[in-house]
Short mmCIF file of C-alpha atoms in Angstrom, two decimals:
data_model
loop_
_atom_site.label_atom_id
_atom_site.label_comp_id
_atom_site.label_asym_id
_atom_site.label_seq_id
_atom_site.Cartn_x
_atom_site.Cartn_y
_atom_site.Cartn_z
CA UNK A 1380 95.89 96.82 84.66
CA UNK A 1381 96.08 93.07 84.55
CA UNK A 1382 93.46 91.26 82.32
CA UNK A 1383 93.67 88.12 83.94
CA UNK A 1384 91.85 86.49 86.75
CA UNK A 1385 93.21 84.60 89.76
CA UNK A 1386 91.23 82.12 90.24
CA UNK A 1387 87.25 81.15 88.95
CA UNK A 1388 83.93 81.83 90.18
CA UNK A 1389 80.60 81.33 89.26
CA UNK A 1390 77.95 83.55 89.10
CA UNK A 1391 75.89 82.85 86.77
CA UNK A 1392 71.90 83.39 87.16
CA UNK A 1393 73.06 85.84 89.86
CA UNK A 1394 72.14 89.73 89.49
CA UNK A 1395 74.99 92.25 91.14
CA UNK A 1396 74.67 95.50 91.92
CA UNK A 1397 78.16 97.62 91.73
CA UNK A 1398 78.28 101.51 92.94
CA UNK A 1399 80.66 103.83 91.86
CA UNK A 1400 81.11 101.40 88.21
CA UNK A 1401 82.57 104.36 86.29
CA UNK A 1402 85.87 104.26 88.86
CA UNK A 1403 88.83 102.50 88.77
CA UNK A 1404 87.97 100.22 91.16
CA UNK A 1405 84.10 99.44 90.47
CA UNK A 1406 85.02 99.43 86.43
CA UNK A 1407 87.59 96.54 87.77
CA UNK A 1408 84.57 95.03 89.78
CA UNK A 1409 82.36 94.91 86.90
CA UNK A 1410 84.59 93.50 84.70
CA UNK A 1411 85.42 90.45 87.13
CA UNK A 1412 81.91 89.51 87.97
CA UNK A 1413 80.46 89.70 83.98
CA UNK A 1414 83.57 87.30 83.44
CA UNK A 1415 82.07 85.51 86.57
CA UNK A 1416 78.64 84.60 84.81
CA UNK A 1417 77.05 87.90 86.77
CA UNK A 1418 74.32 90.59 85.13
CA UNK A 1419 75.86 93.15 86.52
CA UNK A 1420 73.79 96.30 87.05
CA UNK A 1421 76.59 99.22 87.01
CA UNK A 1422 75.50 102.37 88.85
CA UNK A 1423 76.55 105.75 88.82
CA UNK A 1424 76.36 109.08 87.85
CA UNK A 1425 79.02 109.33 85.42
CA UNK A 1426 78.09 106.98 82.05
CA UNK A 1427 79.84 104.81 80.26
CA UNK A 1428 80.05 107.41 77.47
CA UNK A 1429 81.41 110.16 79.73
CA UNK A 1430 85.20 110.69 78.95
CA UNK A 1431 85.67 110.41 82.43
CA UNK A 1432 84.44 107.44 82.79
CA UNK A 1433 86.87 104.10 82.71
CA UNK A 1434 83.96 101.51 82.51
CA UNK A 1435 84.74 99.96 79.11
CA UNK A 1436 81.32 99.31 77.23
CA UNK A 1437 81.43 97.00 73.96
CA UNK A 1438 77.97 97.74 72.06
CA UNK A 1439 78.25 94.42 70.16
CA UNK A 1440 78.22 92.45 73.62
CA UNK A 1441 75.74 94.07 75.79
CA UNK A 1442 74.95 90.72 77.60
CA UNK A 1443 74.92 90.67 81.42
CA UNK A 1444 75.52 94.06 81.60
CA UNK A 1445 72.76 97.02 82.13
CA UNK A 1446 73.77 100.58 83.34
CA UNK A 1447 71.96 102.85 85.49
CA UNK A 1448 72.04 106.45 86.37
CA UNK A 1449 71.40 107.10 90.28
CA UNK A 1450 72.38 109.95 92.71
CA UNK A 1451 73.38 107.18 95.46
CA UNK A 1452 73.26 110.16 97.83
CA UNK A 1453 69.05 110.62 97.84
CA UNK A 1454 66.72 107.94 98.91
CA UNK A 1455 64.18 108.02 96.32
CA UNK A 1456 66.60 108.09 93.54
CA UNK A 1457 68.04 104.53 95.58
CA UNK A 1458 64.32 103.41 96.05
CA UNK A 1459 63.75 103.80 92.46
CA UNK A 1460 66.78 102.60 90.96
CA UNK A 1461 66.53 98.85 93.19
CA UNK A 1462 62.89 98.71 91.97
CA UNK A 1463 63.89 99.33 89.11
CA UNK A 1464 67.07 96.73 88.69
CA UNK A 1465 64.62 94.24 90.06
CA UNK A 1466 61.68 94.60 87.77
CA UNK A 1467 64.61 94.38 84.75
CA UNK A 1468 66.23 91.18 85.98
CA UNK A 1469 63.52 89.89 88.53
CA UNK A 1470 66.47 89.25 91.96
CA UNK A 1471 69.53 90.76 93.55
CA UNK A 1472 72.41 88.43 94.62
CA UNK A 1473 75.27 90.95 95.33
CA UNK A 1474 75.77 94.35 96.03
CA UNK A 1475 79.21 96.00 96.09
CA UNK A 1476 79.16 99.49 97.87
CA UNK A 1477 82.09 100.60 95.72
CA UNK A 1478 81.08 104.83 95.39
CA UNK A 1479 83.14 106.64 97.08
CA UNK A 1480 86.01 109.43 97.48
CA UNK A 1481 89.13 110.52 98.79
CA UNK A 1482 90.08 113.74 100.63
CA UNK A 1483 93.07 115.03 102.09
CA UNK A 1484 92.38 118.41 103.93
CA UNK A 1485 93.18 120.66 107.29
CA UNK A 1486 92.73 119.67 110.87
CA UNK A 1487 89.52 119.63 112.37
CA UNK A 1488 88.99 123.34 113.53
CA UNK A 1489 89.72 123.84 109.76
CA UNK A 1490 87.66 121.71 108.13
CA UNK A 1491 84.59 123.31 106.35
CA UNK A 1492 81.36 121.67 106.76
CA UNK A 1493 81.01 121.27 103.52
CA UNK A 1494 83.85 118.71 103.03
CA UNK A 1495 82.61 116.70 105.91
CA UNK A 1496 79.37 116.68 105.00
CA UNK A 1497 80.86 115.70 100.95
CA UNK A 1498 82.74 113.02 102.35
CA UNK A 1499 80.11 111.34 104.56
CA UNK A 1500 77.05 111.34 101.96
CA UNK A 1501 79.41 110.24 98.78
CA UNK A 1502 81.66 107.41 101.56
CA UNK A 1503 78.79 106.33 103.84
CA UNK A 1504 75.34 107.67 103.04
CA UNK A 1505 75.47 105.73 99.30
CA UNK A 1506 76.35 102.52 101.17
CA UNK A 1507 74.09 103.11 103.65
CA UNK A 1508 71.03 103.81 101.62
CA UNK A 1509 72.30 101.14 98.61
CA UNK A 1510 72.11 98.82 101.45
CA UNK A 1511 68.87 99.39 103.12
CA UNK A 1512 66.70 99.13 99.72
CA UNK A 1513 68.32 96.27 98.77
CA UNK A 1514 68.29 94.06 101.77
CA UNK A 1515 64.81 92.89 101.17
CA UNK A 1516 65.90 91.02 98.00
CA UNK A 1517 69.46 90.03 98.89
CA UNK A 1518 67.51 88.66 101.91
CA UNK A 1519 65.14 86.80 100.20
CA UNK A 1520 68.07 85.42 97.72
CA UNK A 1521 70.57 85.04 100.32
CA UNK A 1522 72.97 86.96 99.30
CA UNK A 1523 76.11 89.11 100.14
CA UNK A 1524 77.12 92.59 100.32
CA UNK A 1525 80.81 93.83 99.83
CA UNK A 1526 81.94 97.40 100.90
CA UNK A 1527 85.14 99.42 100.97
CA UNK A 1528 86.70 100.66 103.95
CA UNK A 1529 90.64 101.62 103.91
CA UNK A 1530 93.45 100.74 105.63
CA UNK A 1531 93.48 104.34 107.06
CA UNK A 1532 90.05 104.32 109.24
CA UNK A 1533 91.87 101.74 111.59
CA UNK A 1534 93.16 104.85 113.49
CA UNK A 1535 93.51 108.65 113.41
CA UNK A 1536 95.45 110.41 111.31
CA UNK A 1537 96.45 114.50 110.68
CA UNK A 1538 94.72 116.30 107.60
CA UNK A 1539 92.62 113.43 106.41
CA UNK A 1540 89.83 112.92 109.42
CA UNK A 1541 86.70 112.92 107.95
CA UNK A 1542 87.30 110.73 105.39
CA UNK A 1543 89.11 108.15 108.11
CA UNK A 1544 85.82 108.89 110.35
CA UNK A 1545 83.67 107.74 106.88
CA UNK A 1546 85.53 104.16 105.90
CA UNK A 1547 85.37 103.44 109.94
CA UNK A 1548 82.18 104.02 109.52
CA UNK A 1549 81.71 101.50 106.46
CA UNK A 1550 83.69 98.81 109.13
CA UNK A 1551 80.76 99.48 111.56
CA UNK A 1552 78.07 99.22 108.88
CA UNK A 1553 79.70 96.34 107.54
CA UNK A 1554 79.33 94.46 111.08
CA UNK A 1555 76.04 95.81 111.78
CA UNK A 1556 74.54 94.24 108.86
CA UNK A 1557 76.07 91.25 109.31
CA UNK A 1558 74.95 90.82 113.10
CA UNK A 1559 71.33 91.99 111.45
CA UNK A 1560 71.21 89.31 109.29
CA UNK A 1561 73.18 86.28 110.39
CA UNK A 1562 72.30 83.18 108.02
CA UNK A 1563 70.95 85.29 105.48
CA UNK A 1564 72.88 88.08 104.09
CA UNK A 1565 76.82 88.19 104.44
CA UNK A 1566 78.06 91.18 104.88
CA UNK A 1567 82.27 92.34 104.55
CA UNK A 1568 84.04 94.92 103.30
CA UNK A 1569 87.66 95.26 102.40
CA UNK A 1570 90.44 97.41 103.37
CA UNK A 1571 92.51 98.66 99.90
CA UNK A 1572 95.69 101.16 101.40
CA UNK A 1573 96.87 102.91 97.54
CA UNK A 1574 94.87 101.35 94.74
CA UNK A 1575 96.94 101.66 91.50
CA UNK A 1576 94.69 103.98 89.44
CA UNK A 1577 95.79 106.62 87.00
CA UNK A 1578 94.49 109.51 89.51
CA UNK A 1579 96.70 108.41 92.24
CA UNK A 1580 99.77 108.00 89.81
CA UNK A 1581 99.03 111.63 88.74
CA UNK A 1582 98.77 112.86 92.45
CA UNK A 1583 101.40 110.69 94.06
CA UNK A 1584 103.82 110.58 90.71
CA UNK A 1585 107.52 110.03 92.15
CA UNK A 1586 105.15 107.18 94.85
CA UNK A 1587 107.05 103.29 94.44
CA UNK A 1588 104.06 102.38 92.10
CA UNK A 1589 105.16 99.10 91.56
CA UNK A 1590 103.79 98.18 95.27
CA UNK A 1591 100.47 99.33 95.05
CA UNK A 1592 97.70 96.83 94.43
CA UNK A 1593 95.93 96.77 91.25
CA UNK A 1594 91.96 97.58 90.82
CA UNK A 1595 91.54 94.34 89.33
CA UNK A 1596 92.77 91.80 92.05
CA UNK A 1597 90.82 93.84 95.15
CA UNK A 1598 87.97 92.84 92.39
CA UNK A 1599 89.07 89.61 93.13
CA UNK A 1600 88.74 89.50 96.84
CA UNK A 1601 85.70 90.91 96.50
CA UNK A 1602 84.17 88.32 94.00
CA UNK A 1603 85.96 85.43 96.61
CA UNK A 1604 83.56 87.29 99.43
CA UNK A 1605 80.56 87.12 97.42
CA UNK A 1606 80.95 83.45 96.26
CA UNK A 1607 80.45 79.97 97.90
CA UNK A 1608 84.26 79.90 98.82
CA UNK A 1609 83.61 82.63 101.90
CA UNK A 1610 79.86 81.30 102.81
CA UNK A 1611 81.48 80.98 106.48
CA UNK A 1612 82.60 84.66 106.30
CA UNK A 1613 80.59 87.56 107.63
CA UNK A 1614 81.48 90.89 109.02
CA UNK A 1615 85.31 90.82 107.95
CA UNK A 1616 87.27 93.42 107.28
CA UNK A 1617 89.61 92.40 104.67
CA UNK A 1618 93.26 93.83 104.08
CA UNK A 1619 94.00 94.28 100.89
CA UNK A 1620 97.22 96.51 101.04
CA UNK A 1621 99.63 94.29 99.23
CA UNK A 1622 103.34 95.73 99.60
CA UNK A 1623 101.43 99.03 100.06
#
């Protein structure tokens, strides 16, 4: 993964909020907005400490950075944990919706309940709920919420439907929010097709890895749609599929 940034942001005396921190993807995001300036309050239920965790934690530089254990999935735990972020660091600027999974699986008359239902709490219900308890202060600081869709939800597909049905319903989230709260809160989400993580190398290993995009510049997109640069920008979905 590429240690460099594109291009600079500033977010400093912002708070941000980033699901799913102990991924691929939201260990990228946290990375990118701490180099922005952000605190950045990781969340998820896998810690730093936990081998499978890839957020990299440096005890001698602990600045802007606080983590927090949260089942995403139940509302009080969600209540609790915003109350919580915001008595520790007082606002909330940004929230990226970053939790989430990937399932292949059988048609439709095949699917267990169980995998729907897995799919839609970890995909939608996190976002959903992450969202809702932390308008009031993104509201009140004006701030912007980032969420990931995929490239796939922009139309059926065989084996993987309830996941497809979940990041479609992260685009319709996304623009409801925005519609919700026009001049206050932005609202996007982007679009990744194959992220270049070490779990997709392992399932996809003879894949052309060399076009996927890289956790650390969708981070990037994501830090241009929360900063001053995409202030006329609401209710996007962004590609970011690279050669993918």
């Amino acid at each position: 993964m590429s240690s460099t940034t594109s291009f600079d942001v500033d977010f400093s005396d912002t708070v941000a909020v980033i699901t799913g921190a102990s991924g691929a993807l939201g260990s990228a995001a946290v990375d990118r907005f701490r180099k922005a300036g952000a605190t950045v309050c990781a969340v998820d239920v896998i810690g730093p400490d936990d081998e499978e965790s890839l957020l990299e934690r440096d005890p001698a530089d602990e600045s802007g950075f606080a983590f927090y254990d949260a089942d995403l999935t139940d509302e009080d735990d969600v209540s609790g944990l915003i109350d919580a972020i915001v008595d520790d660091h007082g606002r909330i600027d940004h929230l990226l919706n970053i939790a989430g999974t990937w399932r292949g699986g059988d048609h439709i008359e095949e699917t267990d309940l169980s995998e729907f239902d897995l799919l839609m709490n970890i995909n939608l219900k996190t976002a959903f709920l992450a969202s809702k308890h932390a308008l009031p202060h993104l509201q009140e600081a004006e701030g912007s919420i980032v969420s990931i869709s995929a490239r796939s939800s922009l139309e059926g597909g065989e084996g993987d439907g309830p996941y497809r049905i979940t990041k479609a319903g992260i685009r319709l989230l996304t623009e409801t929010l925005a519609e919700e709260n026009r001049g206050t809160v932005r609202a996007n989400c982007v679009m990744p097709s194959v992220i270049d993580t070490p779990m997709n190398r392992e399932m996809m290993p003879d894949a052309d890895h060399d076009s996927w995009v890289e956790p650390l510049e969708i981070a990037d997109v994501m830090a241009f749609l929360c900063s001053d640069g995409a202030a006329v920008t609401s209710g996007a979905a962004v590609p970011v599929y690279g050669e993918a």
